[in-house]
Amino acid sequence: MHTNKIWLSAPHLGGNEQKYIQEAFDSNWIAPVGAHIDCFEHDLETYLGSGHVAALNSGTAAIHLGLILLGVQAGDTVLCQSMTFSASANPILYQGAIPIFIDSEPETWNLCPMALEEAIIDRMAKGATPKAIIAVHLYGVPYKIDEVRTVADKYSIPILEDSAEALGSSYMSRKCGTFGDIGVFSFNGSKIITTSGGGAIITNSAALKNRAIFLATQAKDDAPHYQHSEIGYNYRMSNICAGIGRGQMEVLGHHIGLKRAMHDFYAELFKDIKGVTVFEVPNANFFANYWLSTILIHPSETNGITREVLRLALEAANIESRPLWKPMHLQPIFCNYPYYGNTIAETLFDTGLCLPSGCNLSEEDRSRIKSVILKLFRK
Ligand SMILES: *Cc1c(COP(=O)(O)O)cnc(C)c1O
């Protein structure tokens, strides 16, 4: 038994993070204000090439504020990709709104444009046009940007682009996060860069960015005392976390290279193994950061080896892997809300597995992973 665990995706530090944190301490700017926040936002804006970024304390907070900025209120309906992490959908409930879940398409595993349109038409027939569409770039693979946008524009419904897993991914050379009416990033511990915990919202106007910051800092009116005319939130990023973010931005490009190298490693490893497909972008217009490398296992072609058999074999060797996101419409908390589509998301969940994808996996780690997989499939 190997003692050191191979994680799915562990944080990976660049080197300058501690320097920036020290600067924050030295200047006593350890609150959710300070130069690092401004610099981190600026770094993100420069990297993304367009938009106005507000740094927040989580991706979930960013999605919640995004819904508020799009005017989602109690009783409204919001369309949401079913196959995703629960944080994409929970903020709909925070607003007292009603989630309506949509199936995936098999090429990018993201929002199916046909099921999306079917849902919109049906909801309109039932009397209400949905207020927003939450589209996700799962595992860093961009959703079908053009097709989803066409449907959204046809019915004038704004897109909240959940880019939590896709910092550094792009479609036709334009960065993910900049396609939605509002975009969202996460810098949680397992994401491609981390601020220990954090997120950001990106909008196309400075006024909206300022509005996001206003709401994220308790919605204080312009008065010498604390006065409030609106519901405020405590969602701003701290200057300490932003310092970590500045250091991480310096190594983002490097991380993407390492993630993509892990993806290449799996593509090579599985290329001669029947019944296993490594998830890939559909064509060269799509560029994925491959935040996590994922596979589908078709047990009819693998002598009955299922994703669970592989997961347990890896676990026995102290290697972490995880089934794909369990679709929201199958979750106990969400299963009573409407769902449109077929069983694509469900089948992906049943047959898919996320493999160790950390930026810091060594050659030795890779050989350990490889030997478990080859032993299982070459029996
Ligand atoms: C991580 C993640 C979030 C939430 O971000 P946090 O920073 O953890 O709050 C939202 N959506 C998706 C798809 C994610 O993977």
PDB file of N, CA and C in Angstrom, residues 285-340:
ATOM      1  N   ASN A 285     -12.304  24.770 -32.653  1.00  0.00           N
ATOM      2  CA  ASN A 285     -12.787  26.068 -32.166  1.00  0.00           C
ATOM      3  C   ASN A 285     -12.829  26.113 -30.643  1.00  0.00           C
ATOM      4  N   PHE A 286     -12.907  24.923 -30.054  1.00  0.00           N
ATOM      5  CA  PHE A 286     -12.989  24.826 -28.593  1.00  0.00           C
ATOM      6  C   PHE A 286     -11.592  24.616 -28.024  1.00  0.00           C
ATOM      7  N   PHE A 287     -11.253  25.378 -26.998  1.00  0.00           N
ATOM      8  CA  PHE A 287      -9.998  25.155 -26.271  1.00  0.00           C
ATOM      9  C   PHE A 287     -10.344  24.959 -24.805  1.00  0.00           C
ATOM     10  N   ALA A 288      -9.952  23.789 -24.248  1.00  0.00           N
ATOM     11  CA  ALA A 288     -10.300  23.467 -22.863  1.00  0.00           C
ATOM     12  C   ALA A 288      -9.083  23.582 -21.958  1.00  0.00           C
ATOM     13  N   ASN A 289      -9.308  24.080 -20.748  1.00  0.00           N
ATOM     14  CA  ASN A 289      -8.211  24.047 -19.768  1.00  0.00           C
ATOM     15  C   ASN A 289      -8.070  22.635 -19.181  1.00  0.00           C
ATOM     16  N   TYR A 290      -9.045  21.756 -19.485  1.00  0.00           N
ATOM     17  CA  TYR A 290      -9.085  20.399 -18.928  1.00  0.00           C
ATOM     18  C   TYR A 290      -8.803  20.418 -17.431  1.00  0.00           C
ATOM     19  N   TRP A 291      -9.596  21.242 -16.740  1.00  0.00           N
ATOM     20  CA  TRP A 291      -9.474  21.353 -15.278  1.00  0.00           C
ATOM     21  C   TRP A 291      -9.433  19.963 -14.650  1.00  0.00           C
ATOM     22  N   LEU A 292     -10.372  19.107 -15.048  1.00  0.00           N
ATOM     23  CA  LEU A 292     -10.284  17.690 -14.657  1.00  0.00           C
ATOM     24  C   LEU A 292     -10.326  16.852 -15.915  1.00  0.00           C
ATOM     25  N   SER A 293      -9.511  15.814 -15.945  1.00  0.00           N
ATOM     26  CA  SER A 293      -9.591  14.835 -17.025  1.00  0.00           C
ATOM     27  C   SER A 293     -10.672  13.830 -16.672  1.00  0.00           C
ATOM     28  N   THR A 294     -11.539  13.540 -17.638  1.00  0.00           N
ATOM     29  CA  THR A 294     -12.667  12.652 -17.366  1.00  0.00           C
ATOM     30  C   THR A 294     -12.798  11.608 -18.472  1.00  0.00           C
ATOM     31  N   ILE A 295     -13.370  10.481 -18.110  1.00  0.00           N
ATOM     32  CA  ILE A 295     -13.569   9.406 -19.093  1.00  0.00           C
ATOM     33  C   ILE A 295     -14.987   8.858 -18.978  1.00  0.00           C
ATOM     34  N   LEU A 296     -15.421   8.219 -20.059  1.00  0.00           N
ATOM     35  CA  LEU A 296     -16.655   7.433 -20.028  1.00  0.00           C
ATOM     36  C   LEU A 296     -16.270   5.975 -20.220  1.00  0.00           C
ATOM     37  N   ILE A 297     -16.898   5.105 -19.450  1.00  0.00           N
ATOM     38  CA  ILE A 297     -16.639   3.667 -19.563  1.00  0.00           C
ATOM     39  C   ILE A 297     -17.917   2.972 -20.020  1.00  0.00           C
ATOM     40  N   HIS A 298     -17.837   2.265 -21.119  1.00  0.00           N
ATOM     41  CA  HIS A 298     -18.989   1.538 -21.657  1.00  0.00           C
ATOM     42  C   HIS A 298     -18.812   0.064 -21.327  1.00  0.00           C
ATOM     43  N   PRO A 299     -19.452  -0.390 -20.231  1.00  0.00           N
ATOM     44  CA  PRO A 299     -19.166  -1.728 -19.704  1.00  0.00           C
ATOM     45  C   PRO A 299     -19.430  -2.857 -20.708  1.00  0.00           C
ATOM     46  N   SER A 300     -20.298  -2.604 -21.705  1.00  0.00           N
ATOM     47  CA  SER A 300     -20.556  -3.658 -22.689  1.00  0.00           C
ATOM     48  C   SER A 300     -19.311  -3.962 -23.510  1.00  0.00           C
ATOM     49  N   GLU A 301     -18.353  -3.007 -23.538  1.00  0.00           N
ATOM     50  CA  GLU A 301     -17.135  -3.220 -24.327  1.00  0.00           C
ATOM     51  C   GLU A 301     -15.907  -3.451 -23.458  1.00  0.00           C
ATOM     52  N   THR A 302     -16.092  -3.485 -22.128  1.00  0.00           N
ATOM     53  CA  THR A 302     -14.919  -3.622 -21.248  1.00  0.00           C
ATOM     54  C   THR A 302     -14.981  -4.893 -20.408  1.00  0.00           C
ATOM     55  N   ASN A 303     -15.672  -5.889 -20.885  1.00  0.00           N
ATOM     56  CA  ASN A 303     -15.887  -7.104 -20.099  1.00  0.00           C
ATOM     57  C   ASN A 303     -16.483  -6.793 -18.743  1.00  0.00           C
ATOM     58  N   GLY A 304     -17.377  -5.827 -18.735  1.00  0.00           N
ATOM     59  CA  GLY A 304     -18.113  -5.549 -17.499  1.00  0.00           C
ATOM     60  C   GLY A 304     -17.424  -4.619 -16.516  1.00  0.00           C
ATOM     61  N   ILE A 305     -16.256  -4.106 -16.862  1.00  0.00           N
ATOM     62  CA  ILE A 305     -15.633  -3.139 -15.950  1.00  0.00           C
ATOM     63  C   ILE A 305     -16.427  -1.833 -16.020  1.00  0.00           C
ATOM     64  N   THR A 306     -16.949  -1.430 -14.885  1.00  0.00           N
ATOM     65  CA  THR A 306     -17.737  -0.189 -14.827  1.00  0.00           C
ATOM     66  C   THR A 306     -16.885   0.926 -14.239  1.00  0.00           C
ATOM     67  N   ARG A 307     -17.443   2.117 -14.273  1.00  0.00           N
ATOM     68  CA  ARG A 307     -16.698   3.222 -13.668  1.00  0.00           C
ATOM     69  C   ARG A 307     -16.497   2.996 -12.170  1.00  0.00           C
ATOM     70  N   GLU A 308     -17.442   2.285 -11.536  1.00  0.00           N
ATOM     71  CA  GLU A 308     -17.323   2.023 -10.108  1.00  0.00           C
ATOM     72  C   GLU A 308     -16.209   1.000  -9.837  1.00  0.00           C
ATOM     73  N   VAL A 309     -16.069   0.028 -10.715  1.00  0.00           N
ATOM     74  CA  VAL A 309     -14.976  -0.943 -10.563  1.00  0.00           C
ATOM     75  C   VAL A 309     -13.629  -0.224 -10.647  1.00  0.00           C
ATOM     76  N   LEU A 310     -13.517   0.673 -11.621  1.00  0.00           N
ATOM     77  CA  LEU A 310     -12.258   1.414 -11.756  1.00  0.00           C
ATOM     78  C   LEU A 310     -12.045   2.338 -10.546  1.00  0.00           C
ATOM     79  N   ARG A 311     -13.108   2.997 -10.112  1.00  0.00           N
ATOM     80  CA  ARG A 311     -12.975   3.908  -8.973  1.00  0.00           C
ATOM     81  C   ARG A 311     -12.463   3.162  -7.731  1.00  0.00           C
ATOM     82  N   LEU A 312     -13.035   1.964  -7.498  1.00  0.00           N
ATOM     83  CA  LEU A 312     -12.627   1.193  -6.323  1.00  0.00           C
ATOM     84  C   LEU A 312     -11.205   0.654  -6.458  1.00  0.00           C
ATOM     85  N   ALA A 313     -10.822   0.291  -7.672  1.00  0.00           N
ATOM     86  CA  ALA A 313      -9.448  -0.180  -7.896  1.00  0.00           C
ATOM     87  C   ALA A 313      -8.453   0.949  -7.621  1.00  0.00           C
ATOM     88  N   LEU A 314      -8.799   2.143  -8.049  1.00  0.00           N
ATOM     89  CA  LEU A 314      -7.922   3.292  -7.778  1.00  0.00           C
ATOM     90  C   LEU A 314      -7.894   3.581  -6.280  1.00  0.00           C
ATOM     91  N   GLU A 315      -9.054   3.529  -5.657  1.00  0.00           N
ATOM     92  CA  GLU A 315      -9.135   3.809  -4.222  1.00  0.00           C
ATOM     93  C   GLU A 315      -8.286   2.826  -3.424  1.00  0.00           C
ATOM     94  N   ALA A 316      -8.295   1.565  -3.830  1.00  0.00           N
ATOM     95  CA  ALA A 316      -7.497   0.553  -3.134  1.00  0.00           C
ATOM     96  C   ALA A 316      -6.006   0.860  -3.232  1.00  0.00           C
ATOM     97  N   ALA A 317      -5.628   1.621  -4.253  1.00  0.00           N
ATOM     98  CA  ALA A 317      -4.221   2.011  -4.389  1.00  0.00           C
ATOM     99  C   ALA A 317      -3.987   3.429  -3.861  1.00  0.00           C
ATOM    100  N   ASN A 318      -4.958   3.921  -3.053  1.00  0.00           N
ATOM    101  CA  ASN A 318      -4.855   5.251  -2.448  1.00  0.00           C
ATOM    102  C   ASN A 318      -4.817   6.374  -3.496  1.00  0.00           C
ATOM    103  N   ILE A 319      -5.621   6.178  -4.528  1.00  0.00           N
ATOM    104  CA  ILE A 319      -5.725   7.184  -5.598  1.00  0.00           C
ATOM    105  C   ILE A 319      -7.179   7.644  -5.669  1.00  0.00           C
ATOM    106  N   GLU A 320      -7.364   8.952  -5.580  1.00  0.00           N
ATOM    107  CA  GLU A 320      -8.731   9.489  -5.586  1.00  0.00           C
ATOM    108  C   GLU A 320      -9.255   9.676  -7.009  1.00  0.00           C
ATOM    109  N   SER A 321     -10.459   9.211  -7.253  1.00  0.00           N
ATOM    110  CA  SER A 321     -11.177   9.562  -8.480  1.00  0.00           C
ATOM    111  C   SER A 321     -12.621   9.791  -8.047  1.00  0.00           C
ATOM    112  N   ARG A 322     -13.465  10.307  -8.968  1.00  0.00           N
ATOM    113  CA  ARG A 322     -14.827  10.634  -8.527  1.00  0.00           C
ATOM    114  C   ARG A 322     -15.782  10.541  -9.698  1.00  0.00           C
ATOM    115  N   PRO A 323     -17.001  10.016  -9.454  1.00  0.00           N
ATOM    116  CA  PRO A 323     -17.993  10.037 -10.535  1.00  0.00           C
ATOM    117  C   PRO A 323     -18.220  11.476 -11.007  1.00  0.00           C
ATOM    118  N   LEU A 324     -18.728  11.629 -12.224  1.00  0.00           N
ATOM    119  CA  LEU A 324     -19.080  12.965 -12.709  1.00  0.00           C
ATOM    120  C   LEU A 324     -20.150  13.574 -11.809  1.00  0.00           C
ATOM    121  N   TRP A 325     -20.410  14.877 -12.005  1.00  0.00           N
ATOM    122  CA  TRP A 325     -21.464  15.550 -11.239  1.00  0.00           C
ATOM    123  C   TRP A 325     -22.776  14.792 -11.386  1.00  0.00           C
ATOM    124  N   LYS A 326     -23.421  14.542 -10.273  1.00  0.00           N
ATOM    125  CA  LYS A 326     -24.748  13.928 -10.335  1.00  0.00           C
ATOM    126  C   LYS A 326     -25.752  15.012 -10.732  1.00  0.00           C
ATOM    127  N   PRO A 327     -26.504  14.790 -11.811  1.00  0.00           N
ATOM    128  CA  PRO A 327     -27.400  15.839 -12.307  1.00  0.00           C
ATOM    129  C   PRO A 327     -28.338  16.357 -11.215  1.00  0.00           C
ATOM    130  N   MET A 328     -28.626  17.648 -11.307  1.00  0.00           N
ATOM    131  CA  MET A 328     -29.453  18.295 -10.281  1.00  0.00           C
ATOM    132  C   MET A 328     -30.865  17.725 -10.233  1.00  0.00           C
ATOM    133  N   HIS A 329     -31.408  17.336 -11.402  1.00  0.00           N
ATOM    134  CA  HIS A 329     -32.797  16.867 -11.381  1.00  0.00           C
ATOM    135  C   HIS A 329     -32.906  15.486 -10.730  1.00  0.00           C
ATOM    136  N   LEU A 330     -31.766  14.868 -10.409  1.00  0.00           N
ATOM    137  CA  LEU A 330     -31.776  13.589  -9.692  1.00  0.00           C
ATOM    138  C   LEU A 330     -31.416  13.760  -8.213  1.00  0.00           C
ATOM    139  N   GLN A 331     -31.154  15.005  -7.808  1.00  0.00           N
ATOM    140  CA  GLN A 331     -30.760  15.257  -6.419  1.00  0.00           C
ATOM    141  C   GLN A 331     -31.993  15.369  -5.529  1.00  0.00           C
ATOM    142  N   PRO A 332     -31.921  14.802  -4.322  1.00  0.00           N
ATOM    143  CA  PRO A 332     -33.075  14.897  -3.413  1.00  0.00           C
ATOM    144  C   PRO A 332     -33.597  16.331  -3.256  1.00  0.00           C
ATOM    145  N   ILE A 333     -32.695  17.310  -3.181  1.00  0.00           N
ATOM    146  CA  ILE A 333     -33.136  18.693  -2.933  1.00  0.00           C
ATOM    147  C   ILE A 333     -33.832  19.307  -4.152  1.00  0.00           C
ATOM    148  N   PHE A 334     -33.537  18.805  -5.345  1.00  0.00           N
ATOM    149  CA  PHE A 334     -34.052  19.455  -6.563  1.00  0.00           C
ATOM    150  C   PHE A 334     -35.009  18.590  -7.385  1.00  0.00           C
ATOM    151  N   CYS A 335     -35.232  17.331  -6.961  1.00  0.00           N
ATOM    152  CA  CYS A 335     -35.898  16.399  -7.876  1.00  0.00           C
ATOM    153  C   CYS A 335     -37.365  16.722  -8.144  1.00  0.00           C
ATOM    154  N   ASN A 336     -37.947  17.646  -7.381  1.00  0.00           N
ATOM    155  CA  ASN A 336     -39.346  17.977  -7.643  1.00  0.00           C
ATOM    156  C   ASN A 336     -39.550  19.159  -8.582  1.00  0.00           C
ATOM    157  N   TYR A 337     -38.443  19.725  -9.074  1.00  0.00           N
ATOM    158  CA  TYR A 337     -38.557  20.848 -10.012  1.00  0.00           C
ATOM    159  C   TYR A 337     -38.623  20.322 -11.441  1.00  0.00           C
ATOM    160  N   PRO A 338     -39.158  21.130 -12.360  1.00  0.00           N
ATOM    161  CA  PRO A 338     -39.298  20.657 -13.740  1.00  0.00           C
ATOM    162  C   PRO A 338     -37.938  20.333 -14.393  1.00  0.00           C
ATOM    163  N   TYR A 339     -37.996  19.392 -15.314  1.00  0.00           N
ATOM    164  CA  TYR A 339     -36.791  18.968 -16.050  1.00  0.00           C
ATOM    165  C   TYR A 339     -37.160  18.760 -17.507  1.00  0.00           C
ATOM    166  N   TYR A 340     -36.313  19.238 -18.406  1.00  0.00           N
ATOM    167  CA  TYR A 340     -36.552  19.071 -19.845  1.00  0.00           C
ATOM    168  C   TYR A 340     -35.358  18.368 -20.473  1.00  0.00           C
TER     169      TYR A 340
END
